[in-house]
Coordinates of C-alpha atoms in Angstrom, one line a residue:
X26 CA -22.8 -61.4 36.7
X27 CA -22.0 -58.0 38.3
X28 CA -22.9 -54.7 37.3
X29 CA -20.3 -53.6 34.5
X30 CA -18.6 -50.8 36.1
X31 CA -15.3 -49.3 35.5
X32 CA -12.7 -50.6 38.1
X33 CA -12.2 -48.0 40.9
X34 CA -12.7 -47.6 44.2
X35 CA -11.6 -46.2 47.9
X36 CA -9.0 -46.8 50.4
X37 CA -8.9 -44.5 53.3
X38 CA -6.4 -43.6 55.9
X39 CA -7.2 -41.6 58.1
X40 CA -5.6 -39.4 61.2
X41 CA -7.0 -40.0 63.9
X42 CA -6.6 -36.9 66.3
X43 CA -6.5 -37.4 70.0
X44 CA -6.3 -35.2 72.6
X45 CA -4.4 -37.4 74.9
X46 CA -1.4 -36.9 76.9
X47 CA 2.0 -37.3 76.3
X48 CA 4.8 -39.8 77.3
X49 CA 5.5 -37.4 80.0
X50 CA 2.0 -37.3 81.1
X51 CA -0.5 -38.9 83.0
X52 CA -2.2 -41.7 81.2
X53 CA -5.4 -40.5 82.9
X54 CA -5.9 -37.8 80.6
X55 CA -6.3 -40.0 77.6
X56 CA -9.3 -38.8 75.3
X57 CA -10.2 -36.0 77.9
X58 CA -8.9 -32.8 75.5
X59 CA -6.0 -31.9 77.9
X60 CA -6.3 -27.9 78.5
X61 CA -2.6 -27.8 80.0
X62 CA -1.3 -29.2 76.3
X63 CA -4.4 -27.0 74.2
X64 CA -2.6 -24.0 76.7
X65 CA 0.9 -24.7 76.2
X66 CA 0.2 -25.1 72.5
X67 CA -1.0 -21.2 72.7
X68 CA 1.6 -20.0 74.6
X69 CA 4.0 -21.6 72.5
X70 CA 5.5 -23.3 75.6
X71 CA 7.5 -26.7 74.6
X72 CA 5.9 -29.8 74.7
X73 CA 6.6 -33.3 73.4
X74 CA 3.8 -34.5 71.0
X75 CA 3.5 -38.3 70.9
X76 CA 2.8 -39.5 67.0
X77 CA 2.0 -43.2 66.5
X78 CA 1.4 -45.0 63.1
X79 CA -0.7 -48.0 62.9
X80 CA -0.5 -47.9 59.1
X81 CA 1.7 -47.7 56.7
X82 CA 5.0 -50.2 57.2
X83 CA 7.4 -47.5 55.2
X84 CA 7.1 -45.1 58.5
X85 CA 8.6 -48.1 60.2
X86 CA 11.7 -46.4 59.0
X87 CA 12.0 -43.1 61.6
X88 CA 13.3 -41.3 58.7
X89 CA 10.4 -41.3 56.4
X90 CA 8.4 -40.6 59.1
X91 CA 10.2 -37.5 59.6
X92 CA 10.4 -36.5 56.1
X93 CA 7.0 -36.8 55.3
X94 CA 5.2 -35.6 58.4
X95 CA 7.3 -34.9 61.6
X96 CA 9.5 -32.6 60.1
X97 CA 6.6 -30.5 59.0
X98 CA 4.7 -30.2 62.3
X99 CA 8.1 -29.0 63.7
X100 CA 8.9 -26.4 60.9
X101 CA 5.4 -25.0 61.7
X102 CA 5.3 -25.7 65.3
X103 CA 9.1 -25.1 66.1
X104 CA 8.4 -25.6 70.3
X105 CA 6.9 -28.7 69.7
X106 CA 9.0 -32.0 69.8
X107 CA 7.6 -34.9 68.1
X108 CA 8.2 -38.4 69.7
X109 CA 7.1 -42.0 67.2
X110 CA 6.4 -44.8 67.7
X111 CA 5.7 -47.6 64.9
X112 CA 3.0 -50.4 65.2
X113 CA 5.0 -53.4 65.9
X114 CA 5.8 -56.5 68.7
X115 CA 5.1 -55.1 71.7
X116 CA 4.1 -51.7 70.7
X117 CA 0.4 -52.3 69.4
X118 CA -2.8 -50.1 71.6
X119 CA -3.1 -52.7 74.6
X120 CA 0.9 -52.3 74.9
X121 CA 0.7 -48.6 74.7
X122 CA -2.4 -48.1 77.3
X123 CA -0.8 -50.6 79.7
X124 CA 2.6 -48.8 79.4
X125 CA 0.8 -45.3 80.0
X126 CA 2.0 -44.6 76.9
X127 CA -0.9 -42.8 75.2
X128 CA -0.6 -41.3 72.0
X129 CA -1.8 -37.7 70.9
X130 CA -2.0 -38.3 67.3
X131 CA -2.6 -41.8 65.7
X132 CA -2.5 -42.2 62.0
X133 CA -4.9 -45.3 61.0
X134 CA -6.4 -47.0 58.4
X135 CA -10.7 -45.7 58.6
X136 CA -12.0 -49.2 58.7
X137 CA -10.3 -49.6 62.0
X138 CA -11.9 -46.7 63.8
X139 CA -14.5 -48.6 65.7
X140 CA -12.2 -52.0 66.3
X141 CA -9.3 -50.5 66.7
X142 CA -9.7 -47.1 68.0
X143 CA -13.2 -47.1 69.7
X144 CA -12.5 -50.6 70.9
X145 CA -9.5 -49.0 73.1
X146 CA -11.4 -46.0 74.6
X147 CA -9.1 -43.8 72.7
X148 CA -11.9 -41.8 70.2
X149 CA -12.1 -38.6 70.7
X150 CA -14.8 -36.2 68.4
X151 CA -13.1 -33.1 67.0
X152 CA -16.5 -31.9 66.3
X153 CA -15.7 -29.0 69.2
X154 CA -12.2 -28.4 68.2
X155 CA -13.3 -28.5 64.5
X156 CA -15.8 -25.2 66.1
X157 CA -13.5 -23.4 68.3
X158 CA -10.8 -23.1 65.7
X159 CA -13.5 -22.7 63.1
X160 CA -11.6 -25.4 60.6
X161 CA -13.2 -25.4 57.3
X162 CA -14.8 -28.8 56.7
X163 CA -15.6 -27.8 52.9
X164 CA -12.3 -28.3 51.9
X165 CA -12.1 -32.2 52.3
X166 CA -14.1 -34.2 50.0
X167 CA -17.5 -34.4 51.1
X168 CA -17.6 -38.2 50.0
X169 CA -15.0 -39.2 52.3
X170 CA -16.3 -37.3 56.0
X171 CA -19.2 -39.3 55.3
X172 CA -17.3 -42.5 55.3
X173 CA -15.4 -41.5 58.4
X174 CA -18.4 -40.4 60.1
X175 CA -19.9 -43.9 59.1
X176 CA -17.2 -45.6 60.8
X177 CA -17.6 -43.9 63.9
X178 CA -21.3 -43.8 64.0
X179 CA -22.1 -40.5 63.3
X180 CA -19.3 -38.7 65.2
X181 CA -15.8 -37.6 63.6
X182 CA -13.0 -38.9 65.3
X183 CA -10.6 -38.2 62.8
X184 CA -9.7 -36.3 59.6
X185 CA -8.4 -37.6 56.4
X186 CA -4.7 -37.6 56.1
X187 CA -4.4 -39.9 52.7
X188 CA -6.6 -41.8 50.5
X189 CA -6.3 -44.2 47.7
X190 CA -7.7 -45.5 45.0
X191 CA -7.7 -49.1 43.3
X192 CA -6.0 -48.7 40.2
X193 CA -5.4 -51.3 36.8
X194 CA -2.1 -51.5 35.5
X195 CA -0.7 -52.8 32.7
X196 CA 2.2 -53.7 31.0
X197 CA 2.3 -52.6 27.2
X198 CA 4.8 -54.9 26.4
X199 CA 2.9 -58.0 27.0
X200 CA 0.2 -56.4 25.3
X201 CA 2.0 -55.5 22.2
X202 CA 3.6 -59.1 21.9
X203 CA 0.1 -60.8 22.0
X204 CA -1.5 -58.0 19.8
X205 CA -3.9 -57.3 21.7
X206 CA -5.7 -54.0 22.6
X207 CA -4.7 -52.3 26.3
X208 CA -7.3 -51.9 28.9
X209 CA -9.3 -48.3 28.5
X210 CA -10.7 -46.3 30.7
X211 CA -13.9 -46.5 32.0
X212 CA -13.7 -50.4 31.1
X213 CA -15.9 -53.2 32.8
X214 CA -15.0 -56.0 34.6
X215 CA -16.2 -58.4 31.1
X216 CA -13.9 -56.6 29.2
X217 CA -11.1 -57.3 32.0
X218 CA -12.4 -61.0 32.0
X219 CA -12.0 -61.1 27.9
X220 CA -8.3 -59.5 28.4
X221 CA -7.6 -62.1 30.9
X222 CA -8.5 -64.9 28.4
X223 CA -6.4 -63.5 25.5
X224 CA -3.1 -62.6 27.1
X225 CA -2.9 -65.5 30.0
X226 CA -0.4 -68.2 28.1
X227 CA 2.6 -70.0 28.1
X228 CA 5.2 -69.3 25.6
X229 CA 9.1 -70.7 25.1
X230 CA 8.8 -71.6 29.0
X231 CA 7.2 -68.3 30.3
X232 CA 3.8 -68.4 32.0
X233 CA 2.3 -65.0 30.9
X234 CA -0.3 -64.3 34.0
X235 CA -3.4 -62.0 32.8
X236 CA -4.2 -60.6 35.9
X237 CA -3.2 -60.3 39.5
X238 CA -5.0 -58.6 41.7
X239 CA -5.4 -57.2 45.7
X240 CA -7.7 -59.8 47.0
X241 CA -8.3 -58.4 50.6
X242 CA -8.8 -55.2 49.4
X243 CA -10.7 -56.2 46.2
X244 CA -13.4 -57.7 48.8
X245 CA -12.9 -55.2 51.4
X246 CA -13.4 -51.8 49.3
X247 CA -15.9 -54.2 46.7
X248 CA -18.0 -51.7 44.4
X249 CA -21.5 -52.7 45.7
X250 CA -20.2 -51.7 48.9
X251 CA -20.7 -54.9 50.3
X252 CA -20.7 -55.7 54.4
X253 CA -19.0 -58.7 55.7
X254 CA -21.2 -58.4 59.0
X255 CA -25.1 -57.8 59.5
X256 CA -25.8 -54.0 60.1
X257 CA -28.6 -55.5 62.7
X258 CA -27.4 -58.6 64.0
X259 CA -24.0 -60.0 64.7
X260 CA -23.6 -62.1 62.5
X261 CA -22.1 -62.6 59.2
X262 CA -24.1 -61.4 55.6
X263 CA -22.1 -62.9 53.1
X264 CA -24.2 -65.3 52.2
X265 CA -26.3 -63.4 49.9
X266 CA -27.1 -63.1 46.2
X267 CA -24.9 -60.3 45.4
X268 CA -22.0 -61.4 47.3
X269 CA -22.1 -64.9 45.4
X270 CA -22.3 -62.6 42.0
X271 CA -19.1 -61.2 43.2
X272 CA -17.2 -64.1 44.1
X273 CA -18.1 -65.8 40.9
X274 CA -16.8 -62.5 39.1
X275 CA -13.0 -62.7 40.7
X276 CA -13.4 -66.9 40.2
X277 CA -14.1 -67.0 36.4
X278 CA -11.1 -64.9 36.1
X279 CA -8.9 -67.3 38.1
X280 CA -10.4 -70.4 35.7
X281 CA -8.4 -68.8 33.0
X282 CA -5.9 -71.4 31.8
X283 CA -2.3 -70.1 32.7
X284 CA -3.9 -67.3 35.0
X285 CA -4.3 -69.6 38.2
X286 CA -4.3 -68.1 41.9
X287 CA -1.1 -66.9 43.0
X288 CA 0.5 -64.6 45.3
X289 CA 0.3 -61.1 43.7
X290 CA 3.3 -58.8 43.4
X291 CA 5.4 -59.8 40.4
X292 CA 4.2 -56.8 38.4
X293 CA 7.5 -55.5 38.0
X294 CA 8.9 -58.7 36.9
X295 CA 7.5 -58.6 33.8
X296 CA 5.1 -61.4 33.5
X297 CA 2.1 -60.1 34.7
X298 CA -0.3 -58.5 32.0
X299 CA -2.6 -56.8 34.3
X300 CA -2.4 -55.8 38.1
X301 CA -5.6 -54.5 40.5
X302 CA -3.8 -53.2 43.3
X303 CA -3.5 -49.8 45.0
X304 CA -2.0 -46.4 43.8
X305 CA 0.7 -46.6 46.0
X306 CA 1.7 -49.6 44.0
X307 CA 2.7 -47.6 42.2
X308 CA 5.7 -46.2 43.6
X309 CA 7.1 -49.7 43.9
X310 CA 6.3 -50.6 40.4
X311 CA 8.0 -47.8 38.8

C-alpha cells in the first residue's frame, strides 16, 4: 500500500528562453545569444520576435495567444513585433530547424527540456543573462528552479512561465444523494479508495462513477517521485517494489464495481463523483 498522503502534486510549464534569431534571420545564429537582437533590443530599434508554443492547445487559437501573452510583450516592448507559431503538422522543432525557422522564445512543458529542447540543439543557459541584467532568482519558488535545473542537468535553460497542481474535485450533489461525507483536505489515497466504494453505483439506469482520474499525469508527476528510466543505465526502472505499490493503488480503485476504467472527462456531465485531474480543469469544468 502507498504512503497515505494527501493528493497533490506538480505540473510545470516552463519558458524556455532562446536567444536565437528570428524568421528574418540567419538560422546560424540559433542558441548563440545574438548581440545584433540583445543591441537592437537597447536601442529600441524594431525587430520581429519569433514566439512558438509547444504546449498548451488553447494558444492554437492566435487570439488567446495574444491576449494572454503577446499583447503584453508588445504593450511593454512597443518596437517589438511578435510573430507565433503553434505546435502542429508540419510545424514541430525538426520542421522549424529545417525551415530556418528558429524560434527566440519557446514555451514548453519542463519534462521536455532534455528530449525536446536539448535533443534539438536549441538550449541555451540564461545563467549570464540572468547576471548581466541582475534578474532576481528569489522571487520564483525555490522548489521549482530546482526541478528545471534537474531537467537540464544542472544548467537553467528556462524560467517558469506556469505551473499546476493535481487537484480532487467533487461533485456535492452525488455526494449529498448517497449521504455520504465529501472528500477533506489533506485526505489520503485509503480514504479516496473508501469514497470510491461508497458512491460508485447504478441507480434508475445511471452508472454513478466514483472516480476518474489523469492517468498519464497521475504516473508521470507520481508522489514518490518515481523515474520511468534508470538514472544510470538506459534502461527502464519500473519494475520495482514501489512502482508495483503504486500500480496496485490506482488498480484497487478501478476493481470498484460500477467504477471500471474509462476515458476521463465527463466531470461536468454530472456522473462522476470524484475527478484527479489538473487545475486548469478547472476552467472547463466550471
Amino acid at each position: 500500500m502507498v504512503n497515505k498522503k494527501a493528493i497533490t502534486s506538480l505540473l510545470l510549464v516552463t519558458a524556455v528562453m532562446m536567444s536565437g534569431c528570428s524568421t528574418q534571420e540567419s538560422s546560424s545564429a540559433k542558441s548563440s545569444g545574438d548581440p545584433g537582437k540583445t543591441e537592437a533590443a537597447a536601442a529600441n530599434t524594431p525587430f520581429t520576435l519569433l514566439f512558438y508554443t509547444a504546449q498548451n492547445g488553447n494558444y492554437a487559437n492566435e487570439d488567446n495567444f495574444s491576449k494572454e501573452i503577446g499583447d503584453f510583450i508588445t504593450a511593454k516592448f512597443p518596437h517589438i513585433k511578435v510573430e507565433h507559431i503553434h505546435k502542429g503538422k508540419g510545424q514541430d522543432y525538426p520542421d522549424l530547424i529545417a525551415a530556418g525557422t528558429i524560434p527566440d522564445i519557446i514555451l514548453e512543458s519542463s519534462t521536455n527540456v532534455k528530449p525536446r529542447i536539448m535533443a534539438n540543439d536549441l538550449h541555451y543557459d540564461l545563467s549570464e543573462l540572468i547576471k548581466k541584467h541582475n534578474f532576481d532568482l528569489n522571487r520564483i519558488d525555490s522548489t521549482v528552479l530546482q526541478v528545471l535545473k534537474n531537467w537540464g542537468d544542472g544548467k537553467l535553460y528556462g524560467l517558469p512561465f506556469m505551473g499546476s497542481n493535481l487537484i480532487l474535485g467533487y461533485n456535492k450533489d452525488i455526494f449529498d444523494k448517497f449521504g455520504v461525507p465529501y472528500p477533506k483536505d489533506g485526505i489520503t489515497w485509503d480514504e479516496v479508495y473508501d469514497l470510491v466504494r461508497k458512491v460508485s453505483r447504478a441507480e434508475n439506469g445511471v452508472n454513478y462513477v466514483g472516480l476518474r482520474y489523469n492517468s498519464p499525469l497521475v504516473f508521470k508527476y507520481n508522489q514518490r517521485s518515481l523515474g520511468f528510466m534508470s538514472e544510470k543505465e538506459d534502461k527502464a526502472a519500473v519494475n520495482t517494489d514501489a512502482w508495483k505499490d503504486l500500480f496496485a493503488n490506482f488498480k484497487r480503485i478501478y476493481d470498484v464495481p460500477n467504477n471500471e476504467i474509462s476515458i476521463p472527462g465527463e466531470f461536468a456531465g454530472g456522473t462522476e463523483a470524484m475527478d484527479l485531474n489538473v487545475t486548469e480543469k478547472l476552467i472547463t469544468w466550471s
